Amino acid sequence: MLCAWRLGGLELRAAALWPGRAGLGGFGAGIRAREVSTSWSPVGAAFNVKPQGRRLDLFGERRGLFGVPELSAPEGFRIAQENALRKADLLVERVCSLPPGPQTVLIFDELSDSLCRVADLADFVKIAHPERAFREAAEEACRSIGTMVEKLNTNVELYQSLQKLLADKKLVDSLDPETRRVAELFMFDFEISGIHLDEEKRKRAVDLNVKILDLSNTFLMGTNFPNKIEKHLLPEHIHRNFVVTGSHVIIDGLHAEAPDDLVREAAYKIFLYPNAGQLKCLEELLSNRDLLAKLVGYSTYSHRALQGTIAKNPETVMQFLEKLSDKLSERLFEVMKGMAMKLNPQNTLQFYCFYWPPRHSSKSHTPLYCPFFSLGACMEGLNILFTKLLGITLYAEQPAKGEVWCEDVRKLAVVHESEGLLGYIYCDFFQRADKPHQDCHFTIRGGRLKEDGEYQLPVVVLMLNLPHSSRNSPTLLTPGMMENLFHEMGHAMHSMLGRTRYQHVTGTRCPTDFAEVPSILMEYFANDYRVVTQFARHYQTGQSLPKNMVSRLCESKKVCAAADMQLQVFYATLDQIYHGKHPLRTSTTDILRETQEKFYGLPYVPNTVSLHGKQEYYYHLLRARRQTTSSCFAREPLISLSNNPVS
């Protein structure tokens, strides 16, 4: 999932040398003994060993999160936001006093960057940092910067400085295509924020945007809260699959990879049990989004959200979804029913399809594959793929003291064979208390060309929820976890390779329905036996995954691809209805039930509500799957793009 947020004209997105390139960096100190193969590459070994803590450093400088000096303590967020707001005021004054020209766009981009560098970082920290004080300080910074952004989006003098540039045909014709496009994007964002309204309505738009920001944050955080049930209500033999505290069992996710039907059924019913507070928050969020859309001149929030995308409007989206659904549903129901009866005749169809993810039909064989998919092996596979395709190598670096928020976070330098260091990826891969159960890519800092000619390197975080290594083995991934890792790494490489002059359009800061394309392409590689054989090997013996198992795995993922896509059609349609005409004709739960039965074909499971908070996300994922083709790599998946560019 691409985690990003955007507030009007100045985007806020959830996004040197490499001294550690000799291999393990500082991970070589204090490696726990374990019976594992010793033939891993440096990057593979960095993820297949567990650091026992950093070297004792009594006098070393504490650099702060992501190397930002102010963020060595929670109070640093206040300093960082005050510095950003002060710089923003100076840049606004500067751009409004200069005559229009290319410099106008450069200053706008610098203004956007100065705010994003605090807001993007804070957007990640507020949900991922293990310390509450850091999370609360980051949340306050997000709100402060977000409020400033909305005020700037309705600042008439700032708007006029850009309008003067775009209204002068001679000046516009003199701009290079990239600069012209960025100027148009800034102008578009002014317009959808209500710059055309009178002063009173502009203030109302700012207030609504801030309220929506607060509601969105509350809702998204709520989707990660676990549910609990008295343990005597669950069969004792499945307790070991969950966290047990006292007299309760804690259900913190869907446990979709569990081979036991009963475990998946219990997790589904308990984790998705309706929460009255969440439902109220959702309804208030949808209502305020609708009010904002109507205030700034759109008939629905969906019309506003889609205007800057490839689809442009919800009518096009619904036409696409309905046609796709018709094609998918022709044989889907009978195929799924036949498979369910074959593998488990005792289970009802709706339970089997919901509690057994259709993407992986070899679930009963999943434990056989895990020893071949150690985290180190998978990272080694990604490194092989990037080296052969792109001439890029991943190097593990030792973070400085205070640079990361948890000691098991790994830092990777992304290095190109001729262009050198491209940026950094922080890998927050492992489960911990209060960490959201989502696989996400966060932009921490976007790339851009600075005034001094130096390129600002992008910094991103990949957040997964993988199990920790045990005393006897490294972290072992299921086939589904491996595919998710490849998907999220596709976003990270998009951020590294999408190098532009302006951070406003760098990397994943592109039309949302294109942003998923690189990650979907990476899924193709994860499902190609010729790629899998390059890295899948047993963590103890080094034995490669047998060819028949590779073939069976890759084929199994294709069996119910239609069911997986049909589920996404259902979620995408639900998003469109929720953000369509208001007031809604019935409750959000009733709409979910009706939409599921029409667009997924399976009965609604009573007393469950699947609330993801990913407005428009599922449509963009489907659109990306349609746009992405693996035909370029069908003959040879590891062909070098540098020698054989794909047009």
XYZ file of C-alpha atoms in Angstrom:
647
model
C 0.000 0.000 0.000
C 1.256 3.606 -0.973
C 0.825 5.655 2.175
C 0.414 9.326 1.248
C -1.586 12.382 2.203
C -2.156 15.563 0.306
C -3.412 18.900 1.528
C -4.113 21.292 -1.327
C -1.459 23.064 -3.324
C 1.472 22.182 -1.082
C 1.549 18.408 -0.981
C 2.152 16.548 2.252
C 2.868 12.896 1.490
C 2.789 9.529 3.718
C 7.872 9.214 1.419
C 26.527 11.988 0.955
C 28.638 9.012 0.799
C 27.949 5.501 1.993
C 30.605 4.631 4.592
C 28.909 1.304 5.382
C 29.094 -0.116 1.867
C 31.716 -2.671 2.864
C 28.898 -4.989 3.849
C 27.320 -5.408 7.252
C 28.289 -1.998 8.567
C 27.936 -2.169 12.329
C 25.777 -5.290 12.348
C 28.841 -7.490 12.652
C 29.138 -6.668 16.353
C 27.090 -8.934 18.568
C 25.435 -11.370 16.164
C 23.423 -14.066 17.876
C 24.687 -17.547 17.076
C 22.254 -19.559 14.970
C 22.410 -22.472 12.609
C 22.110 -20.685 9.294
C 23.800 -20.833 5.946
C 26.910 -18.628 5.837
C 26.812 -17.992 2.098
C 24.486 -14.984 2.110
C 25.459 -11.771 0.391
C 26.123 -8.819 2.746
C 22.612 -7.416 2.338
C 21.089 -10.873 2.835
C 23.161 -11.462 5.963
C 22.152 -8.056 7.356
C 18.535 -9.233 7.468
C 19.207 -12.816 8.558
C 21.092 -11.876 11.708
C 19.792 -10.168 14.821
C 21.831 -7.335 16.325
C 22.132 -7.660 20.093
C 22.401 -3.932 20.588
C 24.756 -1.248 19.436
C 28.337 -0.833 20.563
C 28.648 1.040 23.845
C 29.029 4.697 22.874
C 29.163 7.068 25.813
C 30.459 10.087 23.932
C 29.036 9.757 20.424
C 26.745 12.491 19.165
C 23.007 11.703 19.146
C 21.854 12.733 15.684
C 18.081 12.530 16.018
C 15.486 10.650 13.976
C 16.505 10.278 10.321
C 19.602 12.320 11.123
C 17.576 15.459 11.920
C 19.403 17.026 14.910
C 16.297 18.587 16.473
C 14.539 15.217 16.693
C 16.746 13.654 19.347
C 13.847 14.314 21.750
C 10.059 14.776 21.332
C 10.376 18.500 22.016
C 12.362 18.768 18.801
C 9.176 18.562 16.736
C 8.103 21.937 18.081
C 11.461 23.410 17.074
C 11.303 21.792 13.627
C 7.761 23.009 12.944
C 8.553 26.544 14.133
C 11.604 26.654 11.854
C 9.521 25.376 8.930
C 6.732 27.901 9.536
C 9.224 30.751 9.872
C 10.900 29.756 6.601
C 7.490 29.459 4.943
C 6.619 33.044 5.896
C 9.890 34.296 4.388
C 9.341 32.344 1.147
C 5.773 33.615 0.797
C 6.969 37.192 1.246
C 9.743 36.605 -1.292
C 7.620 35.043 -4.036
C 4.928 37.715 -3.687
C 7.489 40.501 -4.095
C 9.259 39.117 -7.198
C 8.126 39.564 -10.811
C 6.677 36.343 -12.325
C 9.082 33.927 -13.971
C 10.692 30.477 -13.594
C 11.900 31.560 -10.148
C 8.249 31.671 -9.038
C 7.915 27.906 -9.493
C 11.248 27.224 -7.784
C 10.184 29.207 -4.716
C 6.788 27.492 -4.630
C 8.532 24.125 -4.673
C 10.959 25.174 -1.944
C 8.003 26.368 0.132
C 6.295 23.026 -0.353
C 9.500 21.146 0.489
C 10.167 23.108 3.690
C 6.732 22.141 5.039
C 6.704 18.573 3.691
C 10.055 17.745 5.268
C 8.492 18.220 8.699
C 4.958 17.015 7.957
C 5.932 13.837 6.062
C 8.358 12.786 8.771
C 5.845 13.579 11.508
C 3.105 11.721 9.635
C 5.160 8.542 9.936
C 6.385 9.070 13.494
C 2.885 9.731 14.866
C 1.815 6.170 14.053
C 5.058 4.185 14.153
C 7.238 5.443 17.007
C 7.130 3.156 20.057
C 7.276 6.093 22.507
C 4.029 7.903 23.189
C 5.716 11.280 23.741
C 7.202 11.156 20.229
C 3.865 10.118 18.704
C 1.979 12.951 20.393
C 4.601 15.562 19.476
C 4.553 14.361 15.860
C 0.753 14.481 15.725
C 0.761 18.084 16.940
C 3.366 18.964 14.293
C 1.175 17.392 11.589
C -1.791 19.435 12.690
C 0.202 22.673 12.889
C 1.789 22.256 9.446
C -1.489 21.032 7.954
C -3.312 24.110 9.182
C -0.629 26.343 7.673
C -0.871 24.509 4.351
C -4.624 25.039 4.150
C -4.204 28.730 4.931
C -1.607 29.043 2.166
C -3.924 27.253 -0.252
C -6.442 30.047 0.242
C -3.910 32.901 0.354
C -5.044 35.251 -2.423
C -1.751 37.144 -2.714
C 0.203 33.879 -3.031
C -2.274 32.631 -5.626
C -1.976 35.834 -7.650
C 1.811 35.517 -7.808
C 1.359 32.223 -9.644
C -1.607 33.408 -11.684
C 0.459 36.276 -13.113
C 2.969 33.758 -14.413
C 0.417 31.442 -16.018
C -1.595 34.329 -17.493
C 1.441 35.605 -19.431
C 1.586 33.488 -22.604
C 5.100 34.637 -23.480
C 6.399 33.646 -20.045
C 4.565 30.312 -20.131
C 6.008 29.495 -23.558
C 9.487 30.179 -22.209
C 9.120 27.583 -19.435
C 10.468 24.071 -19.951
C 7.755 21.348 -19.890
C 8.551 20.166 -16.363
C 8.409 23.666 -14.872
C 5.189 24.454 -16.725
C 3.573 21.229 -15.511
C 4.542 21.886 -11.889
C 3.165 25.433 -12.099
C -0.125 24.060 -13.451
C -0.304 21.517 -10.630
C 0.164 24.200 -7.997
C -2.571 26.258 -9.668
C -4.896 23.235 -9.834
C -4.469 22.637 -6.121
C -5.290 26.274 -5.344
C -8.490 25.893 -7.325
C -9.730 22.718 -5.619
C -9.015 24.324 -2.245
C -11.518 27.145 -2.835
C -9.308 30.081 -3.806
C -12.202 31.440 -5.895
C -14.484 31.815 -2.856
C -15.083 34.955 -0.826
C -13.122 35.498 2.390
C -15.742 33.997 4.698
C -16.104 30.834 2.603
C -12.345 30.474 2.249
C -12.081 30.483 6.045
C -14.829 27.858 6.166
C -12.867 25.712 3.691
C -9.756 25.926 5.870
C -11.762 24.930 8.957
C -13.309 21.967 7.132
C -9.940 20.775 5.850
C -8.452 20.894 9.352
C -11.455 19.021 10.753
C -11.157 16.400 8.012
C -7.476 16.012 8.833
C -8.326 15.356 12.490
C -11.130 12.920 11.661
C -8.971 11.065 9.137
C -6.226 10.648 11.698
C -8.675 9.383 14.330
C -10.293 6.970 11.900
C -7.048 5.566 10.512
C -5.611 5.048 13.975
C -8.818 3.281 14.985
C -8.527 0.761 12.164
C -5.352 -0.550 13.823
C -6.820 -1.147 17.276
C -7.095 -4.843 18.204
C -10.275 -6.426 19.529
C -10.403 -8.785 22.483
C -12.687 -11.607 23.540
C -12.971 -13.702 26.665
C -10.801 -16.713 26.048
C -13.413 -19.244 27.190
C -15.472 -18.254 24.121
C -12.808 -19.618 21.744
C -11.712 -23.253 21.383
C -8.635 -23.740 23.525
C -6.562 -25.300 20.778
C -6.527 -22.050 18.731
C -5.466 -19.783 21.635
C -1.802 -20.261 20.725
C -2.396 -18.436 17.424
C -3.225 -15.188 19.248
C -1.949 -13.067 22.123
C -3.478 -14.153 25.449
C -3.541 -11.686 28.348
C -5.238 -12.791 31.540
C -8.749 -13.940 30.754
C -8.827 -12.446 27.243
C -7.573 -13.308 23.775
C -6.337 -10.320 21.744
C -7.112 -10.358 18.004
C -4.866 -7.824 16.275
C -5.423 -8.723 12.620
C -7.086 -11.096 10.164
C -4.427 -13.842 10.411
C -5.035 -14.433 6.728
C -1.966 -16.653 6.335
C -3.034 -19.114 9.046
C -3.604 -22.624 7.598
C -6.390 -23.397 10.115
C -9.880 -22.442 8.868
C -11.135 -21.901 12.402
C -8.316 -19.469 13.219
C -9.101 -17.382 10.146
C -12.842 -17.486 10.842
C -12.402 -16.388 14.460
C -9.976 -13.612 13.503
C -12.304 -12.341 10.774
C -15.413 -12.218 12.959
C -13.703 -10.746 16.018
C -11.283 -8.285 14.411
C -14.000 -6.884 12.127
C -16.689 -6.719 14.801
C -18.345 -3.275 14.511
C -17.050 -0.467 16.707
C -19.643 2.228 17.358
C -16.990 4.944 17.731
C -15.370 4.040 14.422
C -18.699 4.003 12.594
C -19.603 7.415 13.993
C -16.178 8.775 13.017
C -16.583 7.387 9.476
C -20.004 8.969 9.036
C -18.747 12.329 10.299
C -15.685 12.119 8.054
C -17.781 11.346 4.967
C -20.224 14.152 5.806
C -17.457 16.751 6.202
C -15.748 15.655 2.994
C -19.056 16.110 1.191
C -19.521 19.570 2.729
C -16.035 20.598 1.605
C -16.579 19.317 -1.937
C -19.853 21.208 -2.299
C -18.346 24.369 -0.788
C -15.554 24.506 -3.381
C -17.865 23.701 -6.304
C -18.041 19.920 -6.757
C -21.178 17.787 -6.679
C -19.446 15.054 -4.652
C -16.167 14.498 -2.867
C -15.357 11.770 -5.374
C -15.513 14.307 -8.206
C -13.039 16.502 -6.323
C -10.670 13.651 -5.450
C -10.568 12.221 -8.979
C -10.202 15.430 -10.976
C -6.410 15.329 -10.925
C -6.149 11.648 -11.853
C -6.056 9.758 -15.139
C -9.727 8.761 -14.720
C -10.782 12.398 -14.069
C -14.296 11.638 -12.741
C -16.307 8.973 -10.842
C -18.472 8.178 -13.868
C -15.398 6.848 -15.685
C -14.349 4.914 -12.585
C -17.743 3.251 -12.168
C -17.878 2.359 -15.848
C -14.470 0.726 -15.513
C -15.459 -1.146 -12.334
C -18.747 -2.424 -13.745
C -17.147 -3.718 -16.943
C -14.361 -5.371 -14.998
C -16.834 -6.920 -12.567
C -18.949 -8.356 -15.401
C -15.916 -10.045 -16.949
C -14.634 -11.391 -13.654
C -17.899 -12.761 -12.301
C -18.799 -14.960 -15.289
C -16.992 -18.043 -13.934
C -15.684 -16.815 -10.602
C -18.415 -18.160 -8.336
C -18.318 -21.705 -9.705
C -14.508 -21.841 -9.651
C -14.367 -20.718 -6.021
C -17.165 -23.067 -4.995
C -15.458 -26.011 -6.651
C -12.150 -25.210 -4.988
C -13.776 -24.759 -1.579
C -15.590 -28.096 -1.804
C -12.470 -29.866 -2.995
C -10.218 -28.585 -0.222
C -12.696 -28.343 2.651
C -16.221 -29.743 2.066
C -17.262 -28.905 5.657
C -16.785 -25.154 5.294
C -19.433 -22.871 3.828
C -18.485 -20.977 0.697
C -18.600 -17.476 2.123
C -16.441 -18.422 5.105
C -13.944 -20.240 2.945
C -13.554 -17.390 0.509
C -13.248 -14.715 3.170
C -11.045 -16.559 5.592
C -8.847 -18.144 2.974
C -7.323 -15.405 0.771
C -7.901 -16.355 -2.850
C -4.445 -15.222 -3.951
C -2.716 -18.209 -2.347
C -4.393 -21.513 -3.106
C -1.544 -23.607 -1.702
C -2.160 -22.452 1.874
C -1.978 -25.963 3.285
C 1.559 -26.190 1.866
C 2.681 -22.753 3.080
C 4.873 -24.092 5.954
C 6.875 -26.103 3.401
C 7.886 -22.898 1.612
C 8.775 -20.684 4.583
C 12.285 -22.128 5.207
C 13.203 -21.152 1.642
C 11.953 -17.581 2.091
C 14.043 -16.228 4.929
C 13.965 -12.442 5.022
C 17.644 -12.360 4.108
C 17.054 -14.572 1.074
C 14.211 -12.346 -0.130
C 16.290 -9.183 0.318
C 19.102 -10.879 -1.547
C 16.630 -11.664 -4.324
C 15.580 -8.031 -4.546
C 19.228 -6.994 -4.670
C 19.903 -9.439 -7.525
C 16.856 -8.170 -9.391
C 17.771 -4.494 -9.024
C 21.396 -5.107 -9.967
C 20.525 -6.987 -13.155
C 17.631 -4.739 -14.197
C 18.797 -1.315 -13.110
C 22.475 -1.462 -12.168
C 21.504 -0.709 -8.549
C 22.907 -2.304 -5.400
C 21.559 -2.165 -1.852
C 24.099 -1.662 0.946
C 23.308 -2.127 4.644
C 24.516 0.774 6.779
C 24.844 1.174 10.529
C 22.484 3.963 11.678
C 23.889 6.622 13.970
C 22.781 6.794 17.594
C 19.226 8.136 17.740
C 18.710 7.913 13.980
C 16.162 5.080 14.139
C 13.162 4.612 16.422
C 13.677 0.904 17.135
C 16.888 -1.130 17.229
C 15.647 -3.690 14.679
C 15.168 -1.042 11.951
C 17.652 -1.545 9.093
C 19.023 1.255 6.919
C 19.814 0.676 3.245
C 21.816 2.902 0.919
C 20.639 2.656 -2.698
C 23.634 2.991 -5.014
C 23.684 3.136 -8.829
C 26.696 1.770 -10.687
C 27.395 5.062 -12.462
C 25.344 7.781 -10.728
C 26.315 6.852 -7.175
C 24.114 7.213 -4.109
C 20.425 7.651 -4.992
C 18.849 7.744 -1.533
C 18.051 5.802 1.630
C 15.458 3.206 2.584
C 14.721 2.555 6.270
C 13.289 -0.940 6.736
C 10.874 -1.123 9.685
C 9.915 -4.726 9.068
C 9.128 -6.348 12.406
C 6.093 -6.598 14.656
C 5.936 -4.644 17.904
C 3.311 -3.431 20.333
C 1.061 -0.602 19.061
C 2.512 -0.772 15.550
C -0.152 -0.527 12.811
C -0.852 -3.824 11.073
C -0.326 -2.433 7.588
C 2.310 -2.831 4.928
C 3.105 0.717 3.815
C 5.578 2.966 2.031
C 6.190 6.403 3.565
C 8.000 9.279 1.892
C 10.087 11.023 4.552
C 11.880 13.409 2.198
C 11.344 13.910 -1.508
C 14.169 14.359 -3.986
C 14.751 17.698 -5.719
C 17.487 19.796 -7.298
C 18.530 22.472 -4.812
C 19.607 26.007 -5.694
C 23.280 25.173 -5.128
C 23.105 22.421 -7.761
C 23.227 19.580 -5.238
C 20.493 16.942 -5.437
C 18.437 16.422 -2.278
C 18.415 12.651 -1.798
C 15.065 10.967 -1.173
C 14.455 9.143 2.101
C 11.653 6.600 2.566
C 10.440 4.045 5.090
C 9.047 0.613 4.283
C 6.843 -0.629 7.115
C 5.870 -4.311 7.294
C 4.674 -6.578 10.108
C 6.918 -9.611 9.894
C 7.533 -12.034 12.758
C 10.803 -11.702 14.631
C 13.545 -14.248 14.225
C 13.625 -17.040 16.767
C 16.542 -18.508 18.632
C 16.839 -21.226 16.003
C 15.935 -19.491 12.766
C 15.881 -16.090 11.037
C 12.602 -14.440 10.086
C 10.813 -16.774 7.668
C 8.243 -15.385 5.226
C 5.164 -17.001 3.790
C 4.702 -16.664 0.016
C 2.170 -13.896 0.680
C 4.606 -11.971 2.879
C 7.278 -12.316 0.210
C 4.939 -10.879 -2.424
C 4.019 -7.956 -0.146
C 7.718 -7.237 0.418
C 8.295 -7.079 -3.348
C 5.221 -4.842 -3.769
C 6.328 -2.306 -1.161
C 9.897 -2.323 -2.453
C 8.455 -1.329 -5.825
C 7.195 1.881 -4.199
C 10.592 2.468 -2.583
C 12.468 2.104 -5.878
C 9.939 4.413 -7.554
C 10.916 7.025 -4.957
C 14.614 6.413 -5.585
C 14.441 6.438 -9.399
C 11.793 9.112 -9.983
C 14.375 11.897 -9.856
C 12.955 15.277 -10.823
C 13.958 18.907 -10.471
C 10.937 19.561 -8.239
C 9.966 17.595 -5.140
C 6.294 18.329 -5.911
C 6.385 15.630 -8.610
C 9.230 13.405 -7.471
C 8.947 9.626 -7.166
C 5.504 8.461 -6.064
C 4.177 12.047 -6.172
C 2.466 11.373 -9.463
C -1.162 10.729 -10.455
C -2.400 8.279 -7.835
C -3.695 5.801 -10.383
C -0.153 5.487 -11.780
C 1.636 5.341 -8.425
C 0.805 1.645 -7.971
C 2.231 0.575 -11.354
C 5.868 -0.033 -10.260
C 4.743 -2.043 -7.230
C 2.385 -4.185 -9.325
C 5.273 -4.839 -11.720
C 7.313 -6.081 -8.767
C 4.531 -8.569 -7.985
C 5.014 -10.041 -11.463
C 8.659 -10.670 -10.628
C 7.710 -12.263 -7.294
C 5.435 -14.662 -9.187
C 7.897 -15.616 -11.944
C 9.647 -18.950 -11.310
C 12.776 -17.735 -13.140
C 13.138 -14.935 -10.601
C 12.169 -16.995 -7.546
C 14.822 -19.614 -8.363
C 17.467 -16.885 -8.139
C 17.070 -16.455 -4.388
C 14.729 -18.992 -2.750
C 17.006 -21.317 -0.756
C 16.855 -23.041 2.590
C 18.114 -20.894 5.449
C 20.073 -23.794 6.997
C 21.386 -25.850 4.091
C 21.471 -23.303 1.297
C 19.514 -25.760 -0.892
C 17.539 -24.057 -3.658
C 13.768 -24.373 -3.680
C 13.012 -27.489 -5.780
C 11.779 -26.688 -9.267
C 8.476 -28.530 -8.827
C 7.736 -26.488 -5.676
C 8.595 -23.244 -7.458
C 6.290 -24.076 -10.346
C 3.483 -25.138 -8.020
C 3.805 -21.939 -6.007
C 3.792 -19.626 -9.029
C 0.866 -21.444 -10.637
C -1.138 -21.485 -7.406
C -1.075 -17.698 -7.237
C -2.787 -17.495 -10.619
C -5.662 -19.842 -9.785
C -7.802 -17.335 -7.916
C -6.365 -14.056 -9.180
C -9.854 -13.206 -10.446
C -11.298 -13.603 -6.950
C -8.639 -11.310 -5.523
C -9.417 -8.706 -8.167
C -13.170 -9.066 -7.626
C -12.674 -8.283 -3.932
C -10.818 -5.126 -4.909
C -13.670 -4.197 -7.269
C -16.032 -4.468 -4.304
C -13.870 -2.212 -2.107
C -13.371 0.304 -4.934
C -17.109 0.478 -5.592
C -17.795 0.919 -1.895
C -15.381 3.867 -1.839
C -17.197 5.485 -4.748
C -20.593 5.111 -3.087
C -19.381 6.380 0.294
C -17.911 9.470 -1.380
C -20.746 9.926 -3.865
C -24.100 11.648 -3.437
C -24.978 12.718 0.126
C -26.829 12.299 2.347
C -26.360 8.552 2.018
C -29.672 6.745 1.532
C -28.972 4.298 4.378
C -26.291 3.390 6.914
C -22.687 2.761 5.904
C -23.016 -0.852 7.114
C -26.126 -1.490 4.986
C -24.350 0.006 1.977
C -21.384 -2.291 2.616
C -23.680 -5.345 2.765
C -25.556 -4.433 -0.429
C -22.397 -3.577 -2.367
C -20.670 -6.767 -1.282
C -23.526 -8.968 -2.450
C -23.737 -7.156 -5.792
C -20.044 -6.767 -6.600
C -18.466 -9.697 -4.789
C -21.245 -12.271 -5.068
C -20.813 -13.687 -1.576
C -23.172 -13.190 1.367
C -22.338 -10.539 3.928
C -21.101 -12.005 7.225
C -23.362 -10.508 9.946
C -21.792 -8.217 12.543
C -18.638 -7.479 10.577
C -17.486 -4.186 9.110
C -14.330 -3.970 6.999
C -13.256 -0.324 7.313
C -9.915 0.462 5.686
C -9.957 4.237 5.338
C -8.327 4.031 1.895
C -10.506 6.428 -0.081
C -10.018 5.825 -3.822
C -7.112 3.415 -3.093
C -8.663 0.233 -4.462
C -9.667 1.792 -7.763
C -6.110 3.036 -8.242
C -4.768 -0.443 -7.501
C -7.090 -1.975 -10.090
C -6.223 0.678 -12.653
C -2.531 0.002 -12.051
C -3.042 -3.734 -12.629
C -4.710 -2.931 -15.932
C -1.917 -0.539 -16.960
C 0.924 -2.815 -15.907
C 2.126 -5.430 -18.336
C 4.727 -8.105 -17.814
C 5.117 -8.712 -21.566
C 8.350 -6.694 -21.659
C 9.933 -9.311 -19.422
C 8.059 -12.424 -20.592
C 11.018 -13.869 -22.496
C 13.723 -12.866 -19.998
C 12.627 -11.334 -16.655
C 16.158 -10.292 -15.655
C 16.998 -8.338 -18.813
C 18.938 -5.142 -18.103
C 16.863 -2.021 -18.668
C 20.002 0.084 -19.003
C 20.990 -1.869 -22.102
C 17.469 -2.615 -23.310
C 15.193 0.243 -22.285
C 11.471 -0.461 -22.161
C 9.522 2.193 -24.033
